[in-house]
mmCIF file of C-alpha atoms and ligand atoms in Angstrom:
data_model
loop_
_atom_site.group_PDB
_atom_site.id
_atom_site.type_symbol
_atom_site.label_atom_id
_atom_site.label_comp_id
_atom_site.label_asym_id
_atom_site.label_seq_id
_atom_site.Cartn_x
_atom_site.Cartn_y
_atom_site.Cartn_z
ATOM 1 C CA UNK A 225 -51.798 -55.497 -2.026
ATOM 2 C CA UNK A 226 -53.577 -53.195 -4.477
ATOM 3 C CA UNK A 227 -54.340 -54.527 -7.966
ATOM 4 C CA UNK A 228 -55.556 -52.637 -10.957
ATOM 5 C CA UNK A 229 -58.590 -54.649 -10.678
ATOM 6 C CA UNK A 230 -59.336 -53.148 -6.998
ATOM 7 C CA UNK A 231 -58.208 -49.399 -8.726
ATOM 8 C CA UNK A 232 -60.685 -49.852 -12.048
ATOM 9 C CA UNK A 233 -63.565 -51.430 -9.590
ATOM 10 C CA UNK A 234 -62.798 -48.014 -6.628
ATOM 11 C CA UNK A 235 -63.245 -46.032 -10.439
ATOM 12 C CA UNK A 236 -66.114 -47.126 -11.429
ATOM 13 C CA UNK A 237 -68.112 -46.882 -7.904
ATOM 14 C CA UNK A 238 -66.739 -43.957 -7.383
ATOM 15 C CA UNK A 239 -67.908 -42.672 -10.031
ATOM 16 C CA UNK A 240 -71.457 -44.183 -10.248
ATOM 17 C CA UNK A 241 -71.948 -43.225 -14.150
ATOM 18 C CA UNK A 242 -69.857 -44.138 -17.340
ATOM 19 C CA UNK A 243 -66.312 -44.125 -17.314
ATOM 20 C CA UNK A 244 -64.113 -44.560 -20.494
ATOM 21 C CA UNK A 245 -61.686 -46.902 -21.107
ATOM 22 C CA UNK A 246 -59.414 -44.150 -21.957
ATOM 23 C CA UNK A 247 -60.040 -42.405 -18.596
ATOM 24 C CA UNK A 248 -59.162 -45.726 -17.036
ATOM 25 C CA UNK A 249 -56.042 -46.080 -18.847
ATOM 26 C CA UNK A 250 -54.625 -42.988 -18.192
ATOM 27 C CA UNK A 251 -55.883 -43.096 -14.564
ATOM 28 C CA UNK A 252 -54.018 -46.461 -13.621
ATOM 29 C CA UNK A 253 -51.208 -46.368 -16.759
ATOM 30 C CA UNK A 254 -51.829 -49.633 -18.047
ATOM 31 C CA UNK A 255 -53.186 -50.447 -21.537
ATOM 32 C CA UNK A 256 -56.280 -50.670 -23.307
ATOM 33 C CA UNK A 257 -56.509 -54.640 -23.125
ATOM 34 C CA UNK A 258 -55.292 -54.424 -19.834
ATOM 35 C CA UNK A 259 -58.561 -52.784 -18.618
ATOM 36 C CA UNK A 260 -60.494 -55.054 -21.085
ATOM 37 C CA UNK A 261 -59.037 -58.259 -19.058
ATOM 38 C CA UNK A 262 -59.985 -56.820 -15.917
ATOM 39 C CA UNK A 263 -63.359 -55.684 -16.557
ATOM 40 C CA UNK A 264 -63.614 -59.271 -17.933
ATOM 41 C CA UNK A 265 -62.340 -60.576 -14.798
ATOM 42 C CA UNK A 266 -64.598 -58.968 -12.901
ATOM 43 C CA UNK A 267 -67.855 -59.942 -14.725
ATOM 44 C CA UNK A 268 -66.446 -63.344 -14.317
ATOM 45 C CA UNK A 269 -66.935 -62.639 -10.397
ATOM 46 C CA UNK A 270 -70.775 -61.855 -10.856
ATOM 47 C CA UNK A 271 -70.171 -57.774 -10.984
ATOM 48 C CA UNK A 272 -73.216 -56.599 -13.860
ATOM 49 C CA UNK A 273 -71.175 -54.201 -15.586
ATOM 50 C CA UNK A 274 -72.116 -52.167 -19.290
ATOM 51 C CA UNK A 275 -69.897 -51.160 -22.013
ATOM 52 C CA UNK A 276 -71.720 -48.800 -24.222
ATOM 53 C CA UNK A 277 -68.688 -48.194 -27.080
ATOM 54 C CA UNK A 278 -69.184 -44.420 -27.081
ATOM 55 C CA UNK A 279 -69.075 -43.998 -23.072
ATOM 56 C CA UNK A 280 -67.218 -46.507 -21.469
ATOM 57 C CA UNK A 281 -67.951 -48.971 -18.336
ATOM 58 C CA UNK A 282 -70.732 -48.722 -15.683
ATOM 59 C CA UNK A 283 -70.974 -50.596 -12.570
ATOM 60 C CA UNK A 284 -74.476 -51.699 -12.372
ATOM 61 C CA UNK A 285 -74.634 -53.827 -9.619
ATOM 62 C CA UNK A 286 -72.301 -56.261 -7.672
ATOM 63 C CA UNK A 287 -72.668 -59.437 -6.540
ATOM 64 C CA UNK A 288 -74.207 -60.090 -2.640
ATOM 65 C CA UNK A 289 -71.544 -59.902 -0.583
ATOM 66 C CA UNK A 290 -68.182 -60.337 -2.410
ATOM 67 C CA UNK A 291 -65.683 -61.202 -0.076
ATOM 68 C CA UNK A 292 -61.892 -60.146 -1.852
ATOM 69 C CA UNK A 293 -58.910 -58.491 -1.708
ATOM 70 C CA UNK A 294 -60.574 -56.177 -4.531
ATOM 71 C CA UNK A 295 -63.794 -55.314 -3.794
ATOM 72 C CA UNK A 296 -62.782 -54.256 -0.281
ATOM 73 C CA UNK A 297 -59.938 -52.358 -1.148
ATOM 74 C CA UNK A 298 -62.793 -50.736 -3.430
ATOM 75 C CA UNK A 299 -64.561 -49.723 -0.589
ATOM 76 C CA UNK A 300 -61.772 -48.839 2.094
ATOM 77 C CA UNK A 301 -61.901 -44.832 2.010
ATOM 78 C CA UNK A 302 -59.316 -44.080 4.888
ATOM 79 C CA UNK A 303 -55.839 -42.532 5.465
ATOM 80 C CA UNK A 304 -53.858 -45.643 6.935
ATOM 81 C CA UNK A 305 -56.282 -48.214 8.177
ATOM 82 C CA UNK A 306 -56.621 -50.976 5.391
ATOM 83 C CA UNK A 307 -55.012 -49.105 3.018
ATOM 84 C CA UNK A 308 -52.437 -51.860 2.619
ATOM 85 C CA UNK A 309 -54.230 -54.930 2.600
ATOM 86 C CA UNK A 310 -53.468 -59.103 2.601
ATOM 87 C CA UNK A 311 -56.672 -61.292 1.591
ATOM 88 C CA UNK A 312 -56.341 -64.908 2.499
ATOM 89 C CA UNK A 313 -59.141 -67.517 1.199
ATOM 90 C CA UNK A 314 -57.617 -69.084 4.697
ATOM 91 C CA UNK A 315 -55.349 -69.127 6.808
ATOM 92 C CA UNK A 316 -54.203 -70.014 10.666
ATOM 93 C CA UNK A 317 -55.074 -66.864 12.263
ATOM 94 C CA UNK A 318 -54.583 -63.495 11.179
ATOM 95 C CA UNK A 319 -53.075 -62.180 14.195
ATOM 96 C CA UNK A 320 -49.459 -64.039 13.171
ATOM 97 C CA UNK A 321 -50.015 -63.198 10.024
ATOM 98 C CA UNK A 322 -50.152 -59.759 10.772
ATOM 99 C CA UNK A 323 -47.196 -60.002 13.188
ATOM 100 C CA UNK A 324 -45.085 -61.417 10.513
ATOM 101 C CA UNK A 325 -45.991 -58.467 8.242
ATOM 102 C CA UNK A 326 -45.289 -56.207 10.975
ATOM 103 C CA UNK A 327 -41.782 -57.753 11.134
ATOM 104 C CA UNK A 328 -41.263 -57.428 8.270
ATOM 105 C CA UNK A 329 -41.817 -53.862 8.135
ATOM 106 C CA UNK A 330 -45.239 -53.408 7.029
ATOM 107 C CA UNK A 331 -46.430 -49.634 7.575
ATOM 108 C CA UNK A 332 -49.143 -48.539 10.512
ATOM 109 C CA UNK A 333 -52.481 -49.872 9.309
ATOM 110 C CA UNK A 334 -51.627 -53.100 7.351
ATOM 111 C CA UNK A 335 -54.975 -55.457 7.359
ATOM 112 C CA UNK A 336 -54.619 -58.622 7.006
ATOM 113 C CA UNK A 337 -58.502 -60.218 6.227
ATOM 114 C CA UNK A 338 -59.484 -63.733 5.630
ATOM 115 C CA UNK A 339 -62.401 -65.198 5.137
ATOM 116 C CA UNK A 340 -61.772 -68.723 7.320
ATOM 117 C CA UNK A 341 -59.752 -69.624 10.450
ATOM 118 C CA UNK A 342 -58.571 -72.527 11.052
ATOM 119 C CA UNK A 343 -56.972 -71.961 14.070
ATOM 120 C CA UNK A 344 -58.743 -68.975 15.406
ATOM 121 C CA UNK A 345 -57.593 -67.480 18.809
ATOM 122 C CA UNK A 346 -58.920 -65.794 21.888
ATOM 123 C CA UNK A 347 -57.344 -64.334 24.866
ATOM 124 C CA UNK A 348 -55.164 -66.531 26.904
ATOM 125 C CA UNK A 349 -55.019 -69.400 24.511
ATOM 126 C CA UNK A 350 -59.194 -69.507 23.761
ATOM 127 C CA UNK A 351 -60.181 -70.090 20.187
ATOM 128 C CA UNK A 352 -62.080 -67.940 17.900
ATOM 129 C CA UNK A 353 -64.954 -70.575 16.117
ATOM 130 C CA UNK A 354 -64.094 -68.920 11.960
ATOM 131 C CA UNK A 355 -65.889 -70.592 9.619
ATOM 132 C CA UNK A 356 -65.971 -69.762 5.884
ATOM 133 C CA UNK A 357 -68.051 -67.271 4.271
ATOM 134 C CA UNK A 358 -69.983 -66.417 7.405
ATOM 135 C CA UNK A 359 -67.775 -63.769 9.235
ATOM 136 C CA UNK A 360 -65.185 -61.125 9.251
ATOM 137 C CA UNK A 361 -61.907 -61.830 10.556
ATOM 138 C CA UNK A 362 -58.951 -59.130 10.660
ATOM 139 C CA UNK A 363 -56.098 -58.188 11.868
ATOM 140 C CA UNK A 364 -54.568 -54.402 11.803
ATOM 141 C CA UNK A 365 -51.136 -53.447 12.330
ATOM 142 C CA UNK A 366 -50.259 -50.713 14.763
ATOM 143 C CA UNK A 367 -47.281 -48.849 15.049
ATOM 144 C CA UNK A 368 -47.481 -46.360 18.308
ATOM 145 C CA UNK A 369 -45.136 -43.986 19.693
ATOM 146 C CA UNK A 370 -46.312 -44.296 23.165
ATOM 147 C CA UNK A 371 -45.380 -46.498 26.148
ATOM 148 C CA UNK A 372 -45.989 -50.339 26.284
ATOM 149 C CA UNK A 373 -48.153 -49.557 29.716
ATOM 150 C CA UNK A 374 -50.782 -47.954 27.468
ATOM 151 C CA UNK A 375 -51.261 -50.525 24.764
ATOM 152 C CA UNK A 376 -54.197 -52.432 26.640
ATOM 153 C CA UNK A 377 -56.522 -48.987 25.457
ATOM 154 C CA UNK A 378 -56.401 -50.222 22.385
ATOM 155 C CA UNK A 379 -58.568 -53.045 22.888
ATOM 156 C CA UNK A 380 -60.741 -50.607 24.477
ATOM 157 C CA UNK A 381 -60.572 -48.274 21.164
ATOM 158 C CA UNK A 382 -61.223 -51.609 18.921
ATOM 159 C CA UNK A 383 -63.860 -52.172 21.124
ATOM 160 C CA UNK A 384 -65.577 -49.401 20.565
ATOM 161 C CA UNK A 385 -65.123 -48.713 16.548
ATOM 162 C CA UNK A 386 -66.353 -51.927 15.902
ATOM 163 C CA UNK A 387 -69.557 -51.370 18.610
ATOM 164 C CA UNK A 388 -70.397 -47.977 17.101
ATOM 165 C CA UNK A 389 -69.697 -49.586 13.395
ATOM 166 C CA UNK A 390 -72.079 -51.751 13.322
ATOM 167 C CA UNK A 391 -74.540 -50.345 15.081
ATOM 168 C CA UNK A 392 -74.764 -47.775 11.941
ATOM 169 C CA UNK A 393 -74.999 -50.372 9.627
ATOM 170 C CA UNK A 394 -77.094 -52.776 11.221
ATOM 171 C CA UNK A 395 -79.125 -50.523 13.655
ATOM 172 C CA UNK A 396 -78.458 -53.092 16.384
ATOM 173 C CA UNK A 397 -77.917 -52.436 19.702
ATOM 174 C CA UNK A 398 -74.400 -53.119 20.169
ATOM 175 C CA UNK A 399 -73.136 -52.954 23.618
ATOM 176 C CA UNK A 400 -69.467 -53.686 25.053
ATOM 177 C CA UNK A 401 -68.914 -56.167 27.902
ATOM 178 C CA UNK A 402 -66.035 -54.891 29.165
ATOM 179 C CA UNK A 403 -63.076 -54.500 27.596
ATOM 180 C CA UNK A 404 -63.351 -56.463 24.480
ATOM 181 C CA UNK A 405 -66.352 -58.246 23.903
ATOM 182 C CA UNK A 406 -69.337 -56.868 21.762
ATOM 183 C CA UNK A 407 -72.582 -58.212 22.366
ATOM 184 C CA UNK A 408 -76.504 -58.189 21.397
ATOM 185 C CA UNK A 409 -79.441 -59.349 22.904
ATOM 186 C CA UNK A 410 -76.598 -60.643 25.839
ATOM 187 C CA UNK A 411 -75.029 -62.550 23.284
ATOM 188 C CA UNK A 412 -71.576 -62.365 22.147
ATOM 189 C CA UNK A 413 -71.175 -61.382 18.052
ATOM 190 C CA UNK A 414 -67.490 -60.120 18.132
ATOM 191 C CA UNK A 415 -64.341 -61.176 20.132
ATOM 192 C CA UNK A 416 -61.094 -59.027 20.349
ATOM 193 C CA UNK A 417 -57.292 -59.955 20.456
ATOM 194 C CA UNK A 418 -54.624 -57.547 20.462
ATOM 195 C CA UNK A 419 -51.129 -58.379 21.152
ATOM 196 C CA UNK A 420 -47.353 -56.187 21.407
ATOM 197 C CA UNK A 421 -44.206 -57.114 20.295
ATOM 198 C CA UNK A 422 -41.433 -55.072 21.939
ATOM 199 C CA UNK A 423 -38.527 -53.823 20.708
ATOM 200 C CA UNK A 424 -35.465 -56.260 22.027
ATOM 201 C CA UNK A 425 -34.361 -53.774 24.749
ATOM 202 C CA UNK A 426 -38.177 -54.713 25.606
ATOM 203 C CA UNK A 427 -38.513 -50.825 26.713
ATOM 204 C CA UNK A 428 -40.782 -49.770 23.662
ATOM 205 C CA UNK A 429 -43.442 -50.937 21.193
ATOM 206 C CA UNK A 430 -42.329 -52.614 18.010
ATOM 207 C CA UNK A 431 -45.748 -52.562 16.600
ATOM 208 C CA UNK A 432 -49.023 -53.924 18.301
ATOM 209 C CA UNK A 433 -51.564 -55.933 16.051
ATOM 210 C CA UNK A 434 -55.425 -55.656 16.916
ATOM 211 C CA UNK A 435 -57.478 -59.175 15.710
ATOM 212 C CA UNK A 436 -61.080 -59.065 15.619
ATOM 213 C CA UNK A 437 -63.819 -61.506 14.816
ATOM 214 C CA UNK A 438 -67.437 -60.561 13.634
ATOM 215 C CA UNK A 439 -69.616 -63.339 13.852
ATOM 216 C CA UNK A 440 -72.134 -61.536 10.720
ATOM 217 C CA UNK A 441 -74.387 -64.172 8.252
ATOM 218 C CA UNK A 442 -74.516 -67.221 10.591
ATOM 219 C CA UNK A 443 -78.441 -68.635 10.123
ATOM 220 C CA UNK A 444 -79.159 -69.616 13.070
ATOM 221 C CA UNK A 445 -77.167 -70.791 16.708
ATOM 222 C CA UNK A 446 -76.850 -74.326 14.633
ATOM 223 C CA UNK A 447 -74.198 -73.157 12.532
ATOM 224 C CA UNK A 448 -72.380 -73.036 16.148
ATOM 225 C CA UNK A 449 -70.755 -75.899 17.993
ATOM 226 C CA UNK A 450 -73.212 -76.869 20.402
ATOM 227 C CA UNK A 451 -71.149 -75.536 23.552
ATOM 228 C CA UNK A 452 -71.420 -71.830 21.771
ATOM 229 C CA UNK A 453 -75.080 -71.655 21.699
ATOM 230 C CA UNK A 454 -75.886 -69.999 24.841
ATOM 231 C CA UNK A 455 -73.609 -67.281 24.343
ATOM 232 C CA UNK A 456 -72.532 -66.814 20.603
ATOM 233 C CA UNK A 457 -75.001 -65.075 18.110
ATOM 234 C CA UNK A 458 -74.801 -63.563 14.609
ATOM 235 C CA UNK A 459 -75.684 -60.134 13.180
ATOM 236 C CA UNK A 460 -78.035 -62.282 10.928
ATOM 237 C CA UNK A 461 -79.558 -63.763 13.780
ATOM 238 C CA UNK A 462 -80.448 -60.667 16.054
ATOM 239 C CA UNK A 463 -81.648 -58.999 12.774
ATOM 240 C CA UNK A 464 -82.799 -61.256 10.549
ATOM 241 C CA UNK A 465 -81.213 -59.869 7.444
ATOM 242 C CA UNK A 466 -77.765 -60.535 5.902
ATOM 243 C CA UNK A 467 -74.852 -58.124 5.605
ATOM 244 C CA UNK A 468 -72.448 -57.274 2.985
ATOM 245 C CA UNK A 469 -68.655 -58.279 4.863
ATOM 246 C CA UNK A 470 -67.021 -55.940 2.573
ATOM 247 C CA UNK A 471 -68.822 -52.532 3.462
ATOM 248 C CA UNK A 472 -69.114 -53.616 7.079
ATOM 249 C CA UNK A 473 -65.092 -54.011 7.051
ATOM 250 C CA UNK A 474 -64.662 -50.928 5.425
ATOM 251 C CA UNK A 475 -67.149 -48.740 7.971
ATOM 252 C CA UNK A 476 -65.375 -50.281 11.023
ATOM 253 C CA UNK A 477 -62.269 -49.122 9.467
ATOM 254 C CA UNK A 478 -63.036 -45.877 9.239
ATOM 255 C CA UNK A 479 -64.678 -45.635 12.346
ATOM 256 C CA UNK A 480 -60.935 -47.350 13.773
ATOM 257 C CA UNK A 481 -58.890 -44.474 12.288
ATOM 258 C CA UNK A 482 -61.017 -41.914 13.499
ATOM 259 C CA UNK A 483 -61.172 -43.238 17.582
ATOM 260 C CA UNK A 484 -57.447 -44.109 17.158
ATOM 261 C CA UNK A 485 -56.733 -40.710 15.664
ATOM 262 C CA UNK A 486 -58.714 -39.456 18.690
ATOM 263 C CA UNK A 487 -56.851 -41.621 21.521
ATOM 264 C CA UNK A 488 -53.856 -40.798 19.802
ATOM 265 C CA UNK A 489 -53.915 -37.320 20.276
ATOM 266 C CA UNK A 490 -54.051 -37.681 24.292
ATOM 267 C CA UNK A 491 -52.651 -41.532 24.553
ATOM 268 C CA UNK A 492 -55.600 -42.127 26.891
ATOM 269 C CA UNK A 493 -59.623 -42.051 26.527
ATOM 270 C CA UNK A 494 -60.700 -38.817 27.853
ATOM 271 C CA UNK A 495 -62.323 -38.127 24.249
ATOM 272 C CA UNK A 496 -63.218 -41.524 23.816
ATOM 273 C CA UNK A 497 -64.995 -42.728 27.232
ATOM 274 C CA UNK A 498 -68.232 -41.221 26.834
ATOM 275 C CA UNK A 499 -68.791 -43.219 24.244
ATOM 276 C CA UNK A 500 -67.354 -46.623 25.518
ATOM 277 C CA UNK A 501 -69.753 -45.907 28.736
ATOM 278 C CA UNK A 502 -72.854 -45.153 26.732
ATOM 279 C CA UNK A 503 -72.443 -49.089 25.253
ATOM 280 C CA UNK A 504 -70.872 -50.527 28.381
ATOM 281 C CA UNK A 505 -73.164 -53.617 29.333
ATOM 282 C CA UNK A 506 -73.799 -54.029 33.212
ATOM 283 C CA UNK A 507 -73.425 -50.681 33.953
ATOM 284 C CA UNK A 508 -74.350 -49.538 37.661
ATOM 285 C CA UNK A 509 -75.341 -53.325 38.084
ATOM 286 C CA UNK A 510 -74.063 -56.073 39.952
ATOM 287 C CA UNK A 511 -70.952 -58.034 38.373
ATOM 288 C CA UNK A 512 -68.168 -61.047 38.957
ATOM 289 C CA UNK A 513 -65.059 -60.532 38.521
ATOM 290 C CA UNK A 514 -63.483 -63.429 37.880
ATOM 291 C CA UNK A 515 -59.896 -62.874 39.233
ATOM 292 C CA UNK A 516 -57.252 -65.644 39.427
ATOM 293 C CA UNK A 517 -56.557 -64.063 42.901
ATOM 294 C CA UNK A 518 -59.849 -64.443 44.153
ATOM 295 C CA UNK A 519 -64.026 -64.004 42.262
ATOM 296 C CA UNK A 520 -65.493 -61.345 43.872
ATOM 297 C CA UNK A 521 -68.748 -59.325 43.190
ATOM 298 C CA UNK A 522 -69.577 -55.529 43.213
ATOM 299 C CA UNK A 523 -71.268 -53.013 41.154
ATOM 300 C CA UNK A 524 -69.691 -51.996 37.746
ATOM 301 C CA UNK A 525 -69.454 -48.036 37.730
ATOM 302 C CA UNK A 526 -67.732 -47.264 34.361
ATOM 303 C CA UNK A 527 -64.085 -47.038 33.476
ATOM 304 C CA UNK A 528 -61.386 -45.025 33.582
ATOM 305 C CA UNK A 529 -59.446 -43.033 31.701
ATOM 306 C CA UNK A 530 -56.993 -45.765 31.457
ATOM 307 C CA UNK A 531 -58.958 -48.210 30.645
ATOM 308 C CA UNK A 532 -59.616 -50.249 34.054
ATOM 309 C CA UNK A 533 -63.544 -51.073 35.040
ATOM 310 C CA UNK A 534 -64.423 -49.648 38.136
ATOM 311 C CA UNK A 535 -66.254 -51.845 40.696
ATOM 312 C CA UNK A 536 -67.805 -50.953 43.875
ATOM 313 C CA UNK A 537 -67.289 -53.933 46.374
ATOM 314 C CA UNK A 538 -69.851 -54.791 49.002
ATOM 315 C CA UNK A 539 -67.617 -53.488 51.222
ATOM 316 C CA UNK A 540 -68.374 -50.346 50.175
ATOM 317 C CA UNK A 541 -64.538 -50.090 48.974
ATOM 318 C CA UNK A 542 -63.879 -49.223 45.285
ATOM 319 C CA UNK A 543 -61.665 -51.041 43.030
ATOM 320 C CA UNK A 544 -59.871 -50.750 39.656
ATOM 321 C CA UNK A 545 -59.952 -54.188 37.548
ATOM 322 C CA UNK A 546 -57.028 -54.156 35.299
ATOM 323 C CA UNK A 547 -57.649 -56.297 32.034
ATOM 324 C CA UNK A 548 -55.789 -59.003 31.201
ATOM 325 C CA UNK A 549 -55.783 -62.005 33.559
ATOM 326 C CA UNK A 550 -59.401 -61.551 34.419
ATOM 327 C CA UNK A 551 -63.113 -62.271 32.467
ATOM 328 C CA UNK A 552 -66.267 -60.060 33.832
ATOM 329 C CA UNK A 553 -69.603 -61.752 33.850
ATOM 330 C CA UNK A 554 -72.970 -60.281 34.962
ATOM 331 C CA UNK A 555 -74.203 -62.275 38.365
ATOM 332 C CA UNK A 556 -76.298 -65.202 36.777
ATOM 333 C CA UNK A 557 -74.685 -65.315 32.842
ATOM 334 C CA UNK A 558 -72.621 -64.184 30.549
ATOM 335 C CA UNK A 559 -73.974 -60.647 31.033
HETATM 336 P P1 ATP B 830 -64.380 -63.603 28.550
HETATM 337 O O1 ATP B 830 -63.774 -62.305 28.949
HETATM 338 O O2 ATP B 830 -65.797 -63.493 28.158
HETATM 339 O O3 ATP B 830 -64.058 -64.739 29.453
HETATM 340 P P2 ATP B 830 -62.494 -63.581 26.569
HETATM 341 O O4 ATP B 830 -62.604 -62.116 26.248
HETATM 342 O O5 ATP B 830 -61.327 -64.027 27.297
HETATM 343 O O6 ATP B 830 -63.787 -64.061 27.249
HETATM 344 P P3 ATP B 830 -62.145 -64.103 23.873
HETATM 345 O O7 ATP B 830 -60.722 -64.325 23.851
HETATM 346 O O8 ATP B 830 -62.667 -62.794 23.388
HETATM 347 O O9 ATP B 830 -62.689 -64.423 25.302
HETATM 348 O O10 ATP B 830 -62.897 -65.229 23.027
HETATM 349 C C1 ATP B 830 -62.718 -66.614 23.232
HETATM 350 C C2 ATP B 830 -63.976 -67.237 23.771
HETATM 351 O O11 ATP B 830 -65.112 -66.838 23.018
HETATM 352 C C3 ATP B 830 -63.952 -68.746 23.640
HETATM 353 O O12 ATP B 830 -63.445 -69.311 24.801
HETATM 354 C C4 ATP B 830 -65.415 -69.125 23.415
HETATM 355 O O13 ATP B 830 -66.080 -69.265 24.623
HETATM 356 C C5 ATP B 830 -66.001 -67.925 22.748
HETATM 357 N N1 ATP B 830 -66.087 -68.052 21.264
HETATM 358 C C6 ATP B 830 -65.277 -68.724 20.405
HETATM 359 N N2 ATP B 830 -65.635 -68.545 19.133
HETATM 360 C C7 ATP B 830 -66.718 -67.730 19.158
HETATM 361 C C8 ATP B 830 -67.547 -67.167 18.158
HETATM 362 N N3 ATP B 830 -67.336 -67.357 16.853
HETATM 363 N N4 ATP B 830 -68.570 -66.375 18.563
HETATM 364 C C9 ATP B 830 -68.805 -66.126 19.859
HETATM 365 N N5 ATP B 830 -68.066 -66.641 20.858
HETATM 366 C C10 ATP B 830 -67.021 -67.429 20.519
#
């Protein structure tokens, strides 16, 4: 949860010049050698910060990618999503983490981040590969007023935030196998997980809570286990530079309030779907749907407003593939 060192350090970026110990005092209520111990604290961590007596504190510079509870809450600029926030060195799996947050009554937009999994999860009981100090793994808490039958857009929503997210800060092509996957070059860099708990009459939403994992500063495909390699890549990898966790976090953060906000507003993704079908990989091109009922092939056409990929058969008949029990691949890969 917030800390006055995650207020002082969102003061002094903020800010960008001096700031007086007085200023920070009265900003945050605590005392003099309060602020003293924290700014302490934080050179400890590798931030370069100046006192000049006359003027104050100035951030000068902070360490390559910090990975805490403060220095991303420093960065977070939204309403509701990450504004509370849980940092874990490690832990299981965010996703019950976040659900036990949830039932506990944490509000809409509780993140839970850690920087290692060790028991990572995909859909229907896959795991996520987390290792330390490498990726982004989070979890959001979600608190809708609509109908359980429409929580599967949110995947779709995720989806999309985190596509369009990191395409601004990487400049990567970023496109979205549908629903939930996020891919460059044909590779797979993020993987999606949202899950509902309803309410015991099991009529309405409790809460739903949204995991995601961004595979960002791996080196290279050996960092993966070996069975990975031919379909798992890094942002590092496809770019060749390395990113800062904490301000990638925070942009696909905001970018999540905004495209909720927006889905919200119509509880389906009329102002949204443009977007998704701009990224959507395999579009107008042949695809398998792997269906537990039967694989079959056709051409992917888009989606609808509901979410569901729309295939055109060889039989010239079209269909609507409903997420959940089934995995899309292009005809000869992954994509
Ligand atoms: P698909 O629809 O492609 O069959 P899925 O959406 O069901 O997959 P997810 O639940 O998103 O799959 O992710 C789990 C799968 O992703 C694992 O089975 C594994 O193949 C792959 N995977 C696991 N860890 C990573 C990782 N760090 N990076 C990329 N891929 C991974």
């Amino acid at each position: 949860m917030k800390t006055d060192k995650s207020d002082i350090l969102t003061c002094l970026r903020n800010s960008g010049d001096y700031v007086s110990g007085q200023q920070l005092c009265d900003r945050l209520g605590v005392s003099r050698t309060a602020v003293w111990k924290v700014i302490n604290q934080l050179k400890e961590e590798g931030y370069r910060i100046e006192s000049v007596p006359s003027r104050g504190y100035r951030l000068v510079e902070s360490p390559a990618d910090v990975y805490s509870e403060s220095e991303i809450a420093s960065r977070v600029h939204t309403k509701w999503a990450g504004k509370r926030l849980v940092f874990f060195e490690s832990t299981g799996s965010t996703n019950p983490d976040a659900k036990h947050y949830a039932e506990e009554g944490a509000p809409h937009g509780t993140t839970v981040v850690a920087d290692r999994q060790t028991a990572g999860r995909g859909r229907r009981g896959r795991s996520w590969e987390s290792p330390a100090g490498r990726s982004i793994y989070f979890t959001i808490v979600i608190r809708p007023a609509f109908a359980p039958d429409k929580a599967s857009m949110v995947t779709l929503v995720m989806a999309l935030s985190v596509a369009e997210a990191i395409h601004e800060v990487t400049g990567l092509d970023t496109g979205i196998k549908w629903p939930n996957d996020i891919v460059v070059n044909g590779k797979k860099v993020v993987g999606i997980l949202t899950e509902m708990s309803m309410t015991p009459e099991m009529n309405e939403i409790q809460f739903l809570v949204a995991g995601v994992g961004v595979n960002v500063n791996q080196e290279s495909g050996e960092e993966f286990p070996e069975g990975l390699r031919g379909t798992a890549t890094s942002l590092k990898m496809e770019s060749g530079q390395q990113f800062d966790r904490a301000g990638l976090l925070a942009r696909i953060l905001e970018q999540f309030e905004q495209d909720y906000e927006t889905f919200e507003r119509t509880v389906n993704l009329s102002g949204l779907r443009a977007r998704y079908e701009s990224r959507l990989v395999g579009r107008n091109a042949a695809v398998r749907v792997l269906d537990p009922a039967g694989e079959y092939t056709g051409i992917s056409r888009g989606i609808t407003e509901t979410g569901e990929l729309v295939v055109e058969r060889e039989t010239g008949e079209t269909v609507l593939v409903y997420a959940g029990e089934v995995s899309v691949r292009g005809l000869y890969g992954y994509v």
